[in-house]
PDB file of C-alpha atoms in Angstrom:
ATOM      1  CA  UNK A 299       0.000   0.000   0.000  1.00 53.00           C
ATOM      2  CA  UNK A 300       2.802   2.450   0.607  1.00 50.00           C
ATOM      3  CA  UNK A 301       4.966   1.590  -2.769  1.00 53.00           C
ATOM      4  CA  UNK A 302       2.415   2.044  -5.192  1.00 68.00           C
ATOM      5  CA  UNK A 303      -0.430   4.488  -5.626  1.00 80.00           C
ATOM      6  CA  UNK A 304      -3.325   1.819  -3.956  1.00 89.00           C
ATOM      7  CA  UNK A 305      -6.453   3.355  -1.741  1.00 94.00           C
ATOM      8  CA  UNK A 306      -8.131   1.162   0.494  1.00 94.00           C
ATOM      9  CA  UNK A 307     -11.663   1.745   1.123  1.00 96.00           C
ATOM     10  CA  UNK A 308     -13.250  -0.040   3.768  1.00 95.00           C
ATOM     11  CA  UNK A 309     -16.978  -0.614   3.886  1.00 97.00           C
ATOM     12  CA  UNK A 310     -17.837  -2.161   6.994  1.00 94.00           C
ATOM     13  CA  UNK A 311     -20.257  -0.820   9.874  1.00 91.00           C
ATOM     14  CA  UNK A 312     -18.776   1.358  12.634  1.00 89.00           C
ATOM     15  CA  UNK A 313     -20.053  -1.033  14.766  1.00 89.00           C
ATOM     16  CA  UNK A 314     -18.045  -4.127  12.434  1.00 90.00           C
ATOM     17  CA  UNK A 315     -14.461  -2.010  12.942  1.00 88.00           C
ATOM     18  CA  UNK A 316     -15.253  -1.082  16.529  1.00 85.00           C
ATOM     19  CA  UNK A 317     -15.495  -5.208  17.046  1.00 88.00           C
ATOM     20  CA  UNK A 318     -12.667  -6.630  15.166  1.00 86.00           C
ATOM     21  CA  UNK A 319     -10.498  -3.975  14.479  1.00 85.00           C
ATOM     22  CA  UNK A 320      -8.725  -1.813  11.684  1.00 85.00           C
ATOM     23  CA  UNK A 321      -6.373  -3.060   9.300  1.00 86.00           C
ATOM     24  CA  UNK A 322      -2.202  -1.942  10.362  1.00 84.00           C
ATOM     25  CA  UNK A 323      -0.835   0.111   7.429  1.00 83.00           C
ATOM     26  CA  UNK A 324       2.829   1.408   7.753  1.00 83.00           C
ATOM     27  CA  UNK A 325       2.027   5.486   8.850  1.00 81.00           C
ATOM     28  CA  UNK A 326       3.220   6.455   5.123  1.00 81.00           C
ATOM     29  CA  UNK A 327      -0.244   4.555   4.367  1.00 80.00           C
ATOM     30  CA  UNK A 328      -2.058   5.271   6.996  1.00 77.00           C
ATOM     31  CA  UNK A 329      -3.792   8.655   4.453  1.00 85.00           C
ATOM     32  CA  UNK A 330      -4.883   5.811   2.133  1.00 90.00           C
ATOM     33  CA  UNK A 331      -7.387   4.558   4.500  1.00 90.00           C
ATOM     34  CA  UNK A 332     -11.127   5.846   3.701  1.00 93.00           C
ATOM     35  CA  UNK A 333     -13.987   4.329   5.746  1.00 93.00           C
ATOM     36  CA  UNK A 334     -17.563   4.266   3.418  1.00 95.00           C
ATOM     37  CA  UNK A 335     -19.879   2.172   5.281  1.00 95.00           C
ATOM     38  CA  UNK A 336     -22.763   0.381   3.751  1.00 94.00           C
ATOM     39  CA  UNK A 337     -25.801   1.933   4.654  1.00 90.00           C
ATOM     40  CA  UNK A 338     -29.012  -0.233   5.375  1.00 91.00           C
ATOM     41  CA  UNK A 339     -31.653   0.923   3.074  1.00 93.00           C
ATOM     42  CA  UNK A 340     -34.626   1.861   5.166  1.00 94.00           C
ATOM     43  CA  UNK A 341     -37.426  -0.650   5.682  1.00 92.00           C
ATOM     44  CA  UNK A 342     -39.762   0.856   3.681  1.00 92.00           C
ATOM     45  CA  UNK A 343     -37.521   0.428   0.409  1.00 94.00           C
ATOM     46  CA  UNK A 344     -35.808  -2.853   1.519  1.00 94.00           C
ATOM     47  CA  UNK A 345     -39.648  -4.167   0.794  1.00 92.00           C
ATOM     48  CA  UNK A 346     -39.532  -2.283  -2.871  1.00 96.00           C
ATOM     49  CA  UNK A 347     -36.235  -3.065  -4.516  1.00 95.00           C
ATOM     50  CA  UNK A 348     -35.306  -6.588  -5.409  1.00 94.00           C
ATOM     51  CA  UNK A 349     -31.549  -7.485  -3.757  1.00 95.00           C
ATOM     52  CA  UNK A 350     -31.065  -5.191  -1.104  1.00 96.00           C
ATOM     53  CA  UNK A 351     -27.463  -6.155  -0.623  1.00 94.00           C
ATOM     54  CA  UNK A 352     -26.778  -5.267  -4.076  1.00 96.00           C
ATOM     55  CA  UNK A 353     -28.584  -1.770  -4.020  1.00 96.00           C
ATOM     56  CA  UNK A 354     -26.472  -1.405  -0.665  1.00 96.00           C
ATOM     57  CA  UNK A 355     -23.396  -2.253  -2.447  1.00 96.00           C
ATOM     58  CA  UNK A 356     -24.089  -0.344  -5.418  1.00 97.00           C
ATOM     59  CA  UNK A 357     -24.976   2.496  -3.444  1.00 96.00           C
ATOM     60  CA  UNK A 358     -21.469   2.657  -1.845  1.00 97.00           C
ATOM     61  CA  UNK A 359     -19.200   1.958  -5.259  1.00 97.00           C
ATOM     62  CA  UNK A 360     -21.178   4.754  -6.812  1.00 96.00           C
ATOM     63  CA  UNK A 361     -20.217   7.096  -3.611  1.00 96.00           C
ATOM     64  CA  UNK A 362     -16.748   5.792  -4.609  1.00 97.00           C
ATOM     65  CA  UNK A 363     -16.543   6.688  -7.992  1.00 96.00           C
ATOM     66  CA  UNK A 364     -17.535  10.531  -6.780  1.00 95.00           C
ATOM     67  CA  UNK A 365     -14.366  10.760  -4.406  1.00 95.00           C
ATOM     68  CA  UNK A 366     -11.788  13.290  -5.598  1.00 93.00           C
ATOM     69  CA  UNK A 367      -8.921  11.551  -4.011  1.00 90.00           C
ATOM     70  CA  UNK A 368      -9.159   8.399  -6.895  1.00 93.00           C
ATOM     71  CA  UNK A 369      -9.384   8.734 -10.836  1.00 93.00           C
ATOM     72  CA  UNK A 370     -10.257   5.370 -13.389  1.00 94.00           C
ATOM     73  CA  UNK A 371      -6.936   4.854 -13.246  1.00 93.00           C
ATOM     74  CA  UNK A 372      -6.326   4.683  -9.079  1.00 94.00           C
ATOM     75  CA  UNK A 373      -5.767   1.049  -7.739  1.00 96.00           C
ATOM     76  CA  UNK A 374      -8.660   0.921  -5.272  1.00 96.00           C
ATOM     77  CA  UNK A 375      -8.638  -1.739  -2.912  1.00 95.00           C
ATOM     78  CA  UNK A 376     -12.025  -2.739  -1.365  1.00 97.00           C
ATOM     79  CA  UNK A 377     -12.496  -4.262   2.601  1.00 95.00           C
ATOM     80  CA  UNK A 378     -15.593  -5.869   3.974  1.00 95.00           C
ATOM     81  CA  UNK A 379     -16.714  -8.232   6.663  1.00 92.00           C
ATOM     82  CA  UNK A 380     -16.462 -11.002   4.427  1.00 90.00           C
ATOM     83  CA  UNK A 381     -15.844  -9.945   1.243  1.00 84.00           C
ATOM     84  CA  UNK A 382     -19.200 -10.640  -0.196  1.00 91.00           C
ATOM     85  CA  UNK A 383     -20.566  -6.759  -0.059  1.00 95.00           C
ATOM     86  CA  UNK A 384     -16.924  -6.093  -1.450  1.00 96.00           C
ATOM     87  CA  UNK A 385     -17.266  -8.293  -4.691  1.00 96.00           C
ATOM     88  CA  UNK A 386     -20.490  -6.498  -5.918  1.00 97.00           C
ATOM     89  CA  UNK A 387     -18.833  -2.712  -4.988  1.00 97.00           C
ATOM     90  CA  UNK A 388     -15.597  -4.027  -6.961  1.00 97.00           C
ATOM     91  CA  UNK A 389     -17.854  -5.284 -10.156  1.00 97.00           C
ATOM     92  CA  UNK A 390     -19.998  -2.087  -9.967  1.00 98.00           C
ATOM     93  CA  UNK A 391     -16.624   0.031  -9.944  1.00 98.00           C
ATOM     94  CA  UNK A 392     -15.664  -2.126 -13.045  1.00 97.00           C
ATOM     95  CA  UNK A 393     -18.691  -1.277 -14.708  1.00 97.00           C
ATOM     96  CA  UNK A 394     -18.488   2.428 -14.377  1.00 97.00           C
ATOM     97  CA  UNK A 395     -14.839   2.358 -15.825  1.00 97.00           C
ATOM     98  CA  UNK A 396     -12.732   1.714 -13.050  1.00 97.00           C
ATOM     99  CA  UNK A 397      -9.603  -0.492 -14.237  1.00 94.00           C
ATOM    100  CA  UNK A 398      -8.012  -1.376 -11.190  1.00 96.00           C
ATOM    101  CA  UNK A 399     -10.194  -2.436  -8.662  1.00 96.00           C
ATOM    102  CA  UNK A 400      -9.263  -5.080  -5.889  1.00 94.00           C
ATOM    103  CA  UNK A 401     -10.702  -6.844  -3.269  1.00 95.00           C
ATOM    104  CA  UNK A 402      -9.420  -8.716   0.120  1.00 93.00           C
ATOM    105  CA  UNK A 403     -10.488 -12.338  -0.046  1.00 92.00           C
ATOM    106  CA  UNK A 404     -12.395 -13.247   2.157  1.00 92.00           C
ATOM    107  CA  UNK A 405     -12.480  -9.367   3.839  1.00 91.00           C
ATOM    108  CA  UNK A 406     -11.360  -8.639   7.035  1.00 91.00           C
ATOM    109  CA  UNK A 407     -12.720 -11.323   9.330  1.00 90.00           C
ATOM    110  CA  UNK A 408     -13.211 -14.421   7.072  1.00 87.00           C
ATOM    111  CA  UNK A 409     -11.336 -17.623   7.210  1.00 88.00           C
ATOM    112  CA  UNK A 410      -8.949 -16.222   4.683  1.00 88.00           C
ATOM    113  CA  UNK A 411      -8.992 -12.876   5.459  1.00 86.00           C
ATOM    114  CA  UNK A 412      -7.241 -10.052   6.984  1.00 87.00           C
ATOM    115  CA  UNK A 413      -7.243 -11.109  10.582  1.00 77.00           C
ATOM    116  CA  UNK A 414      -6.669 -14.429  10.140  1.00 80.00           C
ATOM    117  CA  UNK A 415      -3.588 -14.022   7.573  1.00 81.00           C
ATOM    118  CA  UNK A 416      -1.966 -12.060  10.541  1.00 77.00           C
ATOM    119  CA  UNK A 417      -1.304  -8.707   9.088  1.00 79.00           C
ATOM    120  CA  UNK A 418      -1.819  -6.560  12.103  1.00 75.00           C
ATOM    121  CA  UNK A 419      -4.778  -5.198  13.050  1.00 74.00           C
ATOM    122  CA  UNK A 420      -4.768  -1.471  14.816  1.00 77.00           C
ATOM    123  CA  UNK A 421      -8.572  -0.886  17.334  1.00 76.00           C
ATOM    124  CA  UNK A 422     -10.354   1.314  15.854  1.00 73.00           C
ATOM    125  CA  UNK A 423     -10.036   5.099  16.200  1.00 64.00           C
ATOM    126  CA  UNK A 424     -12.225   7.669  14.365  1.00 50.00           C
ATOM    127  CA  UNK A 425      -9.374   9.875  14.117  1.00 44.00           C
ATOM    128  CA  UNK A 426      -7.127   6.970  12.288  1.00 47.00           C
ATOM    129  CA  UNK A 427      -9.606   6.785   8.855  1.00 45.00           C
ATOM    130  CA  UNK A 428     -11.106   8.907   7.320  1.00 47.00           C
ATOM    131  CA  UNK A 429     -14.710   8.617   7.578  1.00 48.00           C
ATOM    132  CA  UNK A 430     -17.172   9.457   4.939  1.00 51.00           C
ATOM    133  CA  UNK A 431     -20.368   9.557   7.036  1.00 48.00           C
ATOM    134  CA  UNK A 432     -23.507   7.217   5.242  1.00 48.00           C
ATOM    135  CA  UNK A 433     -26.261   9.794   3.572  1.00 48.00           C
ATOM    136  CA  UNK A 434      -8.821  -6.497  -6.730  1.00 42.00           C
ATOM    137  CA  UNK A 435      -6.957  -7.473  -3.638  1.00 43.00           C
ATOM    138  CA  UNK A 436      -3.232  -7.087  -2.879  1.00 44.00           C
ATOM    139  CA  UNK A 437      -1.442  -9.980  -1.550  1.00 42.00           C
ATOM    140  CA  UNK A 438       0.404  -9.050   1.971  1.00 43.00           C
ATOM    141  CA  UNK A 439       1.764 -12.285   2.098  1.00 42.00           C
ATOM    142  CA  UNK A 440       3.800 -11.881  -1.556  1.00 37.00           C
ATOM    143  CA  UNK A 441       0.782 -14.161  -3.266  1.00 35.00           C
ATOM    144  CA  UNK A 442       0.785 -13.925  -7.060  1.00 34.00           C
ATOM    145  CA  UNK A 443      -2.454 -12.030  -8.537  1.00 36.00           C
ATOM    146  CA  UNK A 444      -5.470 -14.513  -9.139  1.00 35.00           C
ATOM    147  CA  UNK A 445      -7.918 -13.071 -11.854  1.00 34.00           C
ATOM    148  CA  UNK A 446     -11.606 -13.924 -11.913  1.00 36.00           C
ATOM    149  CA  UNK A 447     -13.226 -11.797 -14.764  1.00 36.00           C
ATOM    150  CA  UNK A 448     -12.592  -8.321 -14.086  1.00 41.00           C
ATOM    151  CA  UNK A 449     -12.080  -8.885 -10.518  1.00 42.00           C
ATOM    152  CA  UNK A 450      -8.543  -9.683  -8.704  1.00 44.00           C
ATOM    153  CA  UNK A 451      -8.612 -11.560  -5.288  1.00 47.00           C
ATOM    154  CA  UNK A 452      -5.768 -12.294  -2.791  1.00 46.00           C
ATOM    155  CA  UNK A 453      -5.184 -13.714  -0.723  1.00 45.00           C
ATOM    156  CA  UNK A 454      -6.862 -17.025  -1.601  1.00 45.00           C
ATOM    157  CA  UNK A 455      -7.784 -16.243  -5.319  1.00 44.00           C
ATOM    158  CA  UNK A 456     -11.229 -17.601  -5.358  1.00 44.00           C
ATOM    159  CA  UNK A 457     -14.385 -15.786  -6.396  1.00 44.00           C
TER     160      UNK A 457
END
């Protein structure tokens, strides 16, 4: 994250980061943390659309594409819980041009993930990522890239 021009975005719930953590970045990196949560869609409209979780995730990758800090061209690494939310905002980045677009397998607390690969995890501390309030991945172990259509996972390389 602190060689090359990557931006993590993490979309988990305050209440997710407050549980399990942040992910460690070396402080030259520590800038290319933004926190987007997924926002529930209110009852009301959960009952009208037809995957919620996608409109959810859709909703956030479209806040994403709006951010001044990243261009079609910035490598954008998304975090989740799991990395299921992550998958859709990475495909929906895709879609609106986006050509670099990663995602951590497995997310932050999966079997695979973040926590569980051991790359340091930091508690979590409003003033550590920038928070944007609601309204492909990179391999810390030294993995090669896996590709699954437009999408690139690490660790674990499955979609």
């Amino acid at each position: 994250m602190s060689t090359k021009n990557y931006i993590m975005i993490d979309i988990r719930s305050e209440k997710d980061k407050d549980k399990a953590g942040i992910p460690r970045l070396p402080s030259s990196a520590k800038n290319k943390l933004i926190s987007i949560p997924l926002e529930e869609l209110p009852s009301k409209l959960k009952g009208l659309v037809r995957s919620v979780k996608k409109v959810e995730a859709e909703l956030v990758a479209l806040k994403i594409s709006y951010l001044k800090k990243i261009n079609k061209g910035s490598n954008i690494v998304i975090l989740d819980s799991y990395s299921d939310s992550a998958k859709i905002v990475a495909r929906t980045l895709t879609k609106l041009g986006f050509k670099n677009c990663w995602i951590v397998t497995d997310g932050f607390s999966g079997s695979k993930g973040w926590l569980q690969s051991r790359l340091g995890t930091d508690s979590y501390n409003l003033s550590f990522a920038e928070v944007l309030s609601p309204s492909r991945v990179i391999s810390a172990a030294g993995r090669r890239f896996g590709t699954t259509s437009s999408t690139k996972l690490l660790p674990g390389g499955s979609d």
